[in-house]
PDB file of C-alpha atoms and ligand atoms in Angstrom:
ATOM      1  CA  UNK A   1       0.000   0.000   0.000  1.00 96.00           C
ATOM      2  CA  UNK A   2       1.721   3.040  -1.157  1.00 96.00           C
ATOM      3  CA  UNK A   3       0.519   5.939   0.874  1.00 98.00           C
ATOM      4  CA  UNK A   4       1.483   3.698   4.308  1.00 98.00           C
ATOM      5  CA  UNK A   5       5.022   2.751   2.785  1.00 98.00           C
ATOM      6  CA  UNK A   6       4.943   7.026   2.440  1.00 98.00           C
ATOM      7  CA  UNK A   7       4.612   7.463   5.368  1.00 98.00           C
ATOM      8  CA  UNK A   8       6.151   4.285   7.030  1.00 98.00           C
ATOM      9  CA  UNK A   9       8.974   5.948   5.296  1.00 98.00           C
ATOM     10  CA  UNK A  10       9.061   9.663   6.190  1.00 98.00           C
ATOM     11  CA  UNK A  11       8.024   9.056  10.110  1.00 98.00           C
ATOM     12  CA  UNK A  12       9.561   5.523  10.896  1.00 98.00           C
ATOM     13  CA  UNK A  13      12.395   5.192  12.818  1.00 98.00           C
ATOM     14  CA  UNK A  14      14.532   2.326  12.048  1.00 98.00           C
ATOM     15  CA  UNK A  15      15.206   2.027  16.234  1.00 97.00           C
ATOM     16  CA  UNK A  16      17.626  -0.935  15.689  1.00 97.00           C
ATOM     17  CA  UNK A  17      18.266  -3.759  13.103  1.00 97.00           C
ATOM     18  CA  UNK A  18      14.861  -5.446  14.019  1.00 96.00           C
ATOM     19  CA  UNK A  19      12.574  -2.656  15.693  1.00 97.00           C
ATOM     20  CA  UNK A  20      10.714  -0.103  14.030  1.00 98.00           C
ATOM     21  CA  UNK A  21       9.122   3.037  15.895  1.00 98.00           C
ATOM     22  CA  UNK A  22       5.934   4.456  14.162  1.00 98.00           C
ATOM     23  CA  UNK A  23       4.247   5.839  17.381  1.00 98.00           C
ATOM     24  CA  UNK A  24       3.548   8.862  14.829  1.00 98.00           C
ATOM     25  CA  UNK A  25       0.228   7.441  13.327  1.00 98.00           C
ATOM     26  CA  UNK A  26      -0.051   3.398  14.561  1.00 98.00           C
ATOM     27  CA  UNK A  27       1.104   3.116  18.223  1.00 97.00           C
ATOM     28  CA  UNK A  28       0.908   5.885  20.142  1.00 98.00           C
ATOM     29  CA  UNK A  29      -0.334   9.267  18.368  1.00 98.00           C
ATOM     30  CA  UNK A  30      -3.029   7.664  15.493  1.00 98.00           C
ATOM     31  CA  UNK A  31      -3.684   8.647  12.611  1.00 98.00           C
ATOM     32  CA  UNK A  32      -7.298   8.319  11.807  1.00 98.00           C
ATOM     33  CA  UNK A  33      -7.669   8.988   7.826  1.00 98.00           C
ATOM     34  CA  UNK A  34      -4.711   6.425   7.148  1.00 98.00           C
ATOM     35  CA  UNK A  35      -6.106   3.827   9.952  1.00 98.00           C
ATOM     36  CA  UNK A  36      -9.605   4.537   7.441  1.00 98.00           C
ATOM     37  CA  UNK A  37      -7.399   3.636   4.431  1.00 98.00           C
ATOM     38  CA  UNK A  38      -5.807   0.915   5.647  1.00 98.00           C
ATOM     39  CA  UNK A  39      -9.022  -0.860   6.587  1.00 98.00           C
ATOM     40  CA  UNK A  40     -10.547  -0.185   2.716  1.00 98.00           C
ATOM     41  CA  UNK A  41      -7.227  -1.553   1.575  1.00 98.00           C
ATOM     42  CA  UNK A  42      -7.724  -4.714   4.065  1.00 98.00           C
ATOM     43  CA  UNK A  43     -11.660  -5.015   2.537  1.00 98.00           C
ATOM     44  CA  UNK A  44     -10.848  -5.013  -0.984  1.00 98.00           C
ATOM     45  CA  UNK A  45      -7.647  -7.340  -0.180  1.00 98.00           C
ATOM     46  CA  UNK A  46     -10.595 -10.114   1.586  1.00 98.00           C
ATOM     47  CA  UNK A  47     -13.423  -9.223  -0.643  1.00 97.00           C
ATOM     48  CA  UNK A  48     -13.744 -12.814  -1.495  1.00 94.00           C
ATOM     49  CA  UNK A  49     -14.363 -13.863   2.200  1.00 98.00           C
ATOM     50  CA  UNK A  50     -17.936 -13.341   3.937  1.00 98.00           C
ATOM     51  CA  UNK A  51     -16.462 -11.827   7.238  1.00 98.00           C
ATOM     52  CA  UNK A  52     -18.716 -11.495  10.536  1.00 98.00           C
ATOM     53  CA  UNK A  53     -16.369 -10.132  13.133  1.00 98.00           C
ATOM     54  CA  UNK A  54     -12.866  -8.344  13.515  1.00 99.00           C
ATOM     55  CA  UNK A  55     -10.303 -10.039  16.550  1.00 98.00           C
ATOM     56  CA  UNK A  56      -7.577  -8.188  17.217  1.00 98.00           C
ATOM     57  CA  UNK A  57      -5.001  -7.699  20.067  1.00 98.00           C
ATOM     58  CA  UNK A  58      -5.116  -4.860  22.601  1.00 97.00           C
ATOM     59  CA  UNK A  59      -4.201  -2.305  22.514  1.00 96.00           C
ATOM     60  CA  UNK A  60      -2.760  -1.345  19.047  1.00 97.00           C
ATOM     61  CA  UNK A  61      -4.275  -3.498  17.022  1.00 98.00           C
ATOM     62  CA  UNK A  62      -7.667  -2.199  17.995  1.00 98.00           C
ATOM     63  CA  UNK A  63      -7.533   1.252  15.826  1.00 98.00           C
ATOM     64  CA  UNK A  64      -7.117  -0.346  12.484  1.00 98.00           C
ATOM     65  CA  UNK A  65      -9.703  -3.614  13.567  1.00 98.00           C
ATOM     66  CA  UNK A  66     -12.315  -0.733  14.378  1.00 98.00           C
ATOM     67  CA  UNK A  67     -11.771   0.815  10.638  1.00 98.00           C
ATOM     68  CA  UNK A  68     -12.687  -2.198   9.297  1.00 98.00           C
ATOM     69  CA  UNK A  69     -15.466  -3.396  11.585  1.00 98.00           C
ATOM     70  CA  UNK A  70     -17.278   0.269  10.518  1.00 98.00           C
ATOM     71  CA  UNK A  71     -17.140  -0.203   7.072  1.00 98.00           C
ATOM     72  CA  UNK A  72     -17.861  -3.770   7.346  1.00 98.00           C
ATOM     73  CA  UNK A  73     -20.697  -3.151   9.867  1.00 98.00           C
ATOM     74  CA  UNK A  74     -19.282  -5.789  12.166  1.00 98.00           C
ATOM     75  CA  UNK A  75     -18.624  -5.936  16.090  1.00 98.00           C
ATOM     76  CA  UNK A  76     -14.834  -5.917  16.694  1.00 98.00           C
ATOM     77  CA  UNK A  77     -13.695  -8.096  19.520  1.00 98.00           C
ATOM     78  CA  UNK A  78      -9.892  -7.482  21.244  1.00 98.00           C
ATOM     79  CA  UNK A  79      -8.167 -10.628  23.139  1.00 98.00           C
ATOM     80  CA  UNK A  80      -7.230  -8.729  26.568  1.00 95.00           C
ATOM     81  CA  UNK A  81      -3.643  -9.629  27.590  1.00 94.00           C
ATOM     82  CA  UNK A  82      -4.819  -9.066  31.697  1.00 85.00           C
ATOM     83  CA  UNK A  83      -7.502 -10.928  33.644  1.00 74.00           C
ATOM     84  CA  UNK A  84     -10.288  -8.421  33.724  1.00 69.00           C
ATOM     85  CA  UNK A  85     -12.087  -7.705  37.098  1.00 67.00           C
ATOM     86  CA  UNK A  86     -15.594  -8.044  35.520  1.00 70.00           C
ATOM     87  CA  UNK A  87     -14.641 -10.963  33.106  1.00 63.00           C
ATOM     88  CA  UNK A  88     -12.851 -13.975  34.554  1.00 71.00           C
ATOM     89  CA  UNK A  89     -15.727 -17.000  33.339  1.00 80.00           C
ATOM     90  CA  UNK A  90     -16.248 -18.477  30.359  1.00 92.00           C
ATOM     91  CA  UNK A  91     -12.521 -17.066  29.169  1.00 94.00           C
ATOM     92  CA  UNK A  92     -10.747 -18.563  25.965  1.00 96.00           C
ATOM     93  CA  UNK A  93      -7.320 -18.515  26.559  1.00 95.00           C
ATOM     94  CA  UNK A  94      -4.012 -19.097  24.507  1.00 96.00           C
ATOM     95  CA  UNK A  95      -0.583 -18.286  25.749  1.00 96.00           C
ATOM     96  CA  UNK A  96       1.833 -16.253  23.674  1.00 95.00           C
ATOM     97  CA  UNK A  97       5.714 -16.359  24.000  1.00 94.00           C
ATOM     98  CA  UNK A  98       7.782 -13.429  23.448  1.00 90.00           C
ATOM     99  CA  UNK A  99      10.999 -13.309  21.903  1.00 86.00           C
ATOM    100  CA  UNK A 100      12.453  -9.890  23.127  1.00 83.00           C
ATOM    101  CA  UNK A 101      10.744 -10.291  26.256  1.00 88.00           C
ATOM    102  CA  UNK A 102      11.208 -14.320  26.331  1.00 92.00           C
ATOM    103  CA  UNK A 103       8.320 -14.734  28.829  1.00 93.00           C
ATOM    104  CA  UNK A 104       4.846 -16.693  28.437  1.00 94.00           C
ATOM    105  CA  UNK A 105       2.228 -14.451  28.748  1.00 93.00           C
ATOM    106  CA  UNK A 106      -1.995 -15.201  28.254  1.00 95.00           C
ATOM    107  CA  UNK A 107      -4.534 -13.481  26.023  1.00 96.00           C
ATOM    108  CA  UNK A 108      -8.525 -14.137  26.391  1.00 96.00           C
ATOM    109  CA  UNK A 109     -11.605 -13.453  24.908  1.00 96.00           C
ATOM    110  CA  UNK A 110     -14.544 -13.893  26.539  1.00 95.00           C
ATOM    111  CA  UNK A 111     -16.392 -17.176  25.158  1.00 96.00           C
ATOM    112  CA  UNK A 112     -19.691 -15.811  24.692  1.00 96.00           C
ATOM    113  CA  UNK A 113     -18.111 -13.146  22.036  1.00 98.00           C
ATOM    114  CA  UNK A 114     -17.828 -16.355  19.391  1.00 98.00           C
ATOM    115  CA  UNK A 115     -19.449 -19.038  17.694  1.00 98.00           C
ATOM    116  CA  UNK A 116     -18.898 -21.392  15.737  1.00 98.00           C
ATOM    117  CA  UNK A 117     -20.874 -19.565  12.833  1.00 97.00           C
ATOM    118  CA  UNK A 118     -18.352 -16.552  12.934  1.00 98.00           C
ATOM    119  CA  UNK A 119     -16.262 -15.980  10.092  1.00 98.00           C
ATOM    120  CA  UNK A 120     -13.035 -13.981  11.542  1.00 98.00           C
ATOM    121  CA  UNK A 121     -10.550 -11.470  10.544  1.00 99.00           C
ATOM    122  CA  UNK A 122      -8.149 -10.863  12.007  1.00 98.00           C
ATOM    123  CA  UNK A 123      -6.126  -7.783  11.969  1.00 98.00           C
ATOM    124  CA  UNK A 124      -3.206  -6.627  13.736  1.00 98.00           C
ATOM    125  CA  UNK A 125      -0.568  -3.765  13.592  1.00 98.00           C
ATOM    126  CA  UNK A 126       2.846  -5.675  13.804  1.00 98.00           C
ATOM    127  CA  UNK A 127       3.429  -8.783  12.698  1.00 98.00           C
ATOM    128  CA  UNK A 128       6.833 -10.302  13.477  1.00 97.00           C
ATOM    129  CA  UNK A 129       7.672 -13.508  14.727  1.00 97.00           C
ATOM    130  CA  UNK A 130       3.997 -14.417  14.842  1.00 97.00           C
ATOM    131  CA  UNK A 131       3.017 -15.896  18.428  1.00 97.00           C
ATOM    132  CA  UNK A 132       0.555 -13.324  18.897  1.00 97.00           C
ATOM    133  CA  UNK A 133      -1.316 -14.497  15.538  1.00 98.00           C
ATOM    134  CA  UNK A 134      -0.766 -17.453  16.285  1.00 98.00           C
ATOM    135  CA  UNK A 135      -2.667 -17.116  19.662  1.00 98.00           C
ATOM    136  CA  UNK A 136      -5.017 -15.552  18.209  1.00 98.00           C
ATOM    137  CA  UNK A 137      -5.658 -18.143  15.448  1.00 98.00           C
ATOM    138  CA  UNK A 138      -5.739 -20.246  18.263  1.00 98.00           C
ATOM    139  CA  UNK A 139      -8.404 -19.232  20.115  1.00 98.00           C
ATOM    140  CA  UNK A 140     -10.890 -18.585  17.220  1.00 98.00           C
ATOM    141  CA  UNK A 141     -10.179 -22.215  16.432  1.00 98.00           C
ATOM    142  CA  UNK A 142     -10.782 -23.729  19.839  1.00 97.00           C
ATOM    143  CA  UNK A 143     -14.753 -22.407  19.636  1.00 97.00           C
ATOM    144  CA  UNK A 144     -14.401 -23.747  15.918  1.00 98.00           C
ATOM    145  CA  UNK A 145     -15.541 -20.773  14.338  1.00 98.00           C
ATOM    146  CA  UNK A 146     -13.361 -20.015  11.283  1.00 98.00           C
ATOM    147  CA  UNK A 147     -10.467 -17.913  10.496  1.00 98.00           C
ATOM    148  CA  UNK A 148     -11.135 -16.061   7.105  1.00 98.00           C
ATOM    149  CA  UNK A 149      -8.298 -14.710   6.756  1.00 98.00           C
ATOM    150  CA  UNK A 150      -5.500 -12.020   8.528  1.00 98.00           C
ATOM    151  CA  UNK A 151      -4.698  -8.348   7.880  1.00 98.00           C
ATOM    152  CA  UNK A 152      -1.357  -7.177   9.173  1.00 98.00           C
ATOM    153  CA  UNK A 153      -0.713  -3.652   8.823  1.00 98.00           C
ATOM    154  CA  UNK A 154       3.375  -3.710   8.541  1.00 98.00           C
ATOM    155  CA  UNK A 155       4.819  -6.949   8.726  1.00 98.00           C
ATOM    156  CA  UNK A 156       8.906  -7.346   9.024  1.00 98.00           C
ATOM    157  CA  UNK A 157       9.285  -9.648   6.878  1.00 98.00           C
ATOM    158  CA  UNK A 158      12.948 -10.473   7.739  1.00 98.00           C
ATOM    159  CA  UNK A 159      11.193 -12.467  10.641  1.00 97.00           C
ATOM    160  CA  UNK A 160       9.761 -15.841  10.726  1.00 97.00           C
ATOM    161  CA  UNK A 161       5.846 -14.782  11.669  1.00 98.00           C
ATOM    162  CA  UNK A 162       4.747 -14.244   8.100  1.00 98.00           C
ATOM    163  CA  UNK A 163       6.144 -17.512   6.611  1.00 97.00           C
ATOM    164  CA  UNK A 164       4.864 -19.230   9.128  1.00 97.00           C
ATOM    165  CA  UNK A 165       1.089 -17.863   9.068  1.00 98.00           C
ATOM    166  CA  UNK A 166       1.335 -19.161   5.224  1.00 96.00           C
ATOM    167  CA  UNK A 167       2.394 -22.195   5.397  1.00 97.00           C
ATOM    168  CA  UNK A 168      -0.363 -22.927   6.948  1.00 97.00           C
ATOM    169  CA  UNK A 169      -2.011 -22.407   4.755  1.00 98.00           C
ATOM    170  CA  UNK A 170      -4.077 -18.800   5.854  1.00 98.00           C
ATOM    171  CA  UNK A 171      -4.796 -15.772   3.595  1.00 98.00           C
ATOM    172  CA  UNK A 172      -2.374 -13.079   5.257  1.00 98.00           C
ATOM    173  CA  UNK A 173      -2.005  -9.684   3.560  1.00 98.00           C
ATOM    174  CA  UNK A 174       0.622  -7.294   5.209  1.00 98.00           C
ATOM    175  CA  UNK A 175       0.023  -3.808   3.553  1.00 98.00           C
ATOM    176  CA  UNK A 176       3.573  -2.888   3.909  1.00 98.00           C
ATOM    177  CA  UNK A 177       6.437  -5.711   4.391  1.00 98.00           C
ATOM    178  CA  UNK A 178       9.604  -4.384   5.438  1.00 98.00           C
ATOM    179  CA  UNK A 179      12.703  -6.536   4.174  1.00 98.00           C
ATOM    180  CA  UNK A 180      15.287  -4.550   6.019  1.00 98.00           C
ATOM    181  CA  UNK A 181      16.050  -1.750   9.044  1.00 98.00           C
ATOM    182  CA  UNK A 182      19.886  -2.363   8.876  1.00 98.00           C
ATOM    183  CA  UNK A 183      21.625   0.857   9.181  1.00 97.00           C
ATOM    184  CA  UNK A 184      18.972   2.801  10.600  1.00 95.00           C
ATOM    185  CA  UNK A 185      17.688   2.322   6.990  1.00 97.00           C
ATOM    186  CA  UNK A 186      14.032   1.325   6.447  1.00 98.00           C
ATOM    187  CA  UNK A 187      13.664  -0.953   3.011  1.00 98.00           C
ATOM    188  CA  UNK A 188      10.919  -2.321   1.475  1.00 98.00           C
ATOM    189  CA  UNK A 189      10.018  -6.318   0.223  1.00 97.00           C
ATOM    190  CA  UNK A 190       9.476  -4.859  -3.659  1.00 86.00           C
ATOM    191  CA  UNK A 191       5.846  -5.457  -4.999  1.00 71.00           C
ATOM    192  CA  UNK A 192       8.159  -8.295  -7.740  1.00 65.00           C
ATOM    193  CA  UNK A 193       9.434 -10.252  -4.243  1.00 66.00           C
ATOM    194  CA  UNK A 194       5.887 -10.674  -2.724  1.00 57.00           C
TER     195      UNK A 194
HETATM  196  P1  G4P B   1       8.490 -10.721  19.775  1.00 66.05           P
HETATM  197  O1  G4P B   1       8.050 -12.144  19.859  1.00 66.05           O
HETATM  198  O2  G4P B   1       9.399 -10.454  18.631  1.00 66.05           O
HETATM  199  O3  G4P B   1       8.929 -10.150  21.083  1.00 66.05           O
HETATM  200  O4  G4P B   1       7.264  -9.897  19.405  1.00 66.05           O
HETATM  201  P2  G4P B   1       5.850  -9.944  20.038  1.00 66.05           P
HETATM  202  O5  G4P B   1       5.004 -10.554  18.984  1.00 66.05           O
HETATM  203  O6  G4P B   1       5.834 -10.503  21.400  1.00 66.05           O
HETATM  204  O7  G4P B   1       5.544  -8.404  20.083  1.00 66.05           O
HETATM  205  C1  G4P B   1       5.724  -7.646  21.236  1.00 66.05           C
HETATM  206  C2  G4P B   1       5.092  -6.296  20.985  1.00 66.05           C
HETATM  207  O8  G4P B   1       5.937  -5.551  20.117  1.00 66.05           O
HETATM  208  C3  G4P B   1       3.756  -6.274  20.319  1.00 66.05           C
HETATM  209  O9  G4P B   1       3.067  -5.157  20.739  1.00 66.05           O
HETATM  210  C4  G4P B   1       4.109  -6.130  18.831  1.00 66.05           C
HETATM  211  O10 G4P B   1       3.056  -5.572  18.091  1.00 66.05           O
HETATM  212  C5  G4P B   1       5.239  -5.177  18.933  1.00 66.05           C
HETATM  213  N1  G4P B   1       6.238  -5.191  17.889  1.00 66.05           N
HETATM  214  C6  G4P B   1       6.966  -6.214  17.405  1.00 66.05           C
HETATM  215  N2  G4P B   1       7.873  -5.751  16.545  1.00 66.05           N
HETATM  216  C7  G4P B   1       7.715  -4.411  16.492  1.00 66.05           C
HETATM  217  C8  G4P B   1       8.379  -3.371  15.798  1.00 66.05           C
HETATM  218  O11 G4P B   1       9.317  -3.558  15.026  1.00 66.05           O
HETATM  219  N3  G4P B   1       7.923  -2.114  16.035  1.00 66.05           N
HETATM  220  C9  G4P B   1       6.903  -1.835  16.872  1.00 66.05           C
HETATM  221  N4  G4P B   1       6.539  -0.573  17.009  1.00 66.05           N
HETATM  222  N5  G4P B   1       6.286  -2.777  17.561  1.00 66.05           N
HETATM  223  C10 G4P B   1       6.679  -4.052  17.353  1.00 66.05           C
HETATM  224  P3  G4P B   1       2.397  -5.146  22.171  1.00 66.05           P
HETATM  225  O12 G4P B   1       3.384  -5.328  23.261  1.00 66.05           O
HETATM  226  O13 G4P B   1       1.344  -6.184  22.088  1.00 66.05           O
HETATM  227  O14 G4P B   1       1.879  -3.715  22.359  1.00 66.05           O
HETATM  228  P4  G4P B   1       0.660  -2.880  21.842  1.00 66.05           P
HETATM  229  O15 G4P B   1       1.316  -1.777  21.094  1.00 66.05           O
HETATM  230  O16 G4P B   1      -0.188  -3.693  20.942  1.00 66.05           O
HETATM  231  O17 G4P B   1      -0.046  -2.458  23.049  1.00 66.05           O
HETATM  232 NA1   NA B   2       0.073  -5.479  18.432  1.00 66.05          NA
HETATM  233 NA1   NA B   3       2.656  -2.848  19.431  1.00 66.05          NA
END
């Protein structure tokens, strides 16, 4: 998507060889109209899947899911990554493991939120080395509803999350797949190596 690869471009920061800082307009300070495009781009990407409901992963994840569940006209639902006060039964729960952080940590969603009718997409912001898809996948698969497909808004492709998610055979589209942040220098997977 060339208007995010814009402005992945003019207010990324490559932060080291394998982070990238866009707290500009995706994860901290949001940018509304692009969060709006990104979600049309995401629609027309999966406009061969019948989609009932947006998951996503709090808390950045939610700003693009919520683009999409407008247009759509479909209730967006976040996997919370702490035990809620007011929601502790009827929890689906899949552990994710983090690399950088290398600790186990649970997400939930609330049973009652899914059945086994629902058609999902799933959309996140970052998609790396994948356990947080995968978690996600995970849970929309243990109330056997179905996974239509998953919209990542930047993926770093360099990492093993993308590969991974295919393999296995899921629809993924990353709008913008970054191939490289060596040297503080933010490049692109061309449109030729997708
Ligand atoms: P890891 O295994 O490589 O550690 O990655 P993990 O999927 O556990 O991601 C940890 C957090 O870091 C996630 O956000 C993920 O979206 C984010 N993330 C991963 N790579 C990058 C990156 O290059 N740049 C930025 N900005 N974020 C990245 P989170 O902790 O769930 O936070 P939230 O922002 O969703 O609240
Ligand atoms: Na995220
Ligand atoms: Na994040």
């Amino acid at each position: 998507m060339e208007k995010l690869q814009q402005k992945i471009t003019e207010e990324g920061v490559a932060l080291s060889d394998t982070v990238l800082k866009v707290d500009n307009f995706l994860n901290h300070q949001i940018d509304p109209t692009l969060m709006y495009e990104v979600a049309q781009e995401f629609i027309k990407r999966f406009e061969n899947k019948t989609i009932t409901k947006i998951v996503t992963l709090e808390s950045s994840g939610i700003a693009p899911a919520v683009m999409v569940g407008l247009i759509l006209n479909v209730p967006v639902l976040f996997a919370r990554k702490k035990k809620s006060l007011t929601l502790t039964d009827g929890l689906i729960t899949s552990k994710v493991y983090s690399f950088t952080k290398q600790e186990t940590n649970e997400i939930s969603i609330a049973e009652k939120f899914l059945s086994t009718d629902d058609q999902i997409l799933i959309v996140d912001d970052f998609l790396a080395n994948g356990q947080a898809t995968l978690a996600l996948i995970d849970i929309v698969e243990k109330v056997n509803a179905t996974v239509a497909g998953i919209g990542i808004v930047i993926e770093k492709a360099f990492q093993d999350g993308g590969k991974m998610i295919h393999d296995k055979g899921y629809q993924l589209e990353s709008l913008a797949r970054i191939k490289s942040l060596k040297n503080k220098t933010i490049e692109f997977v061309s449109e030729e190596e997708f």
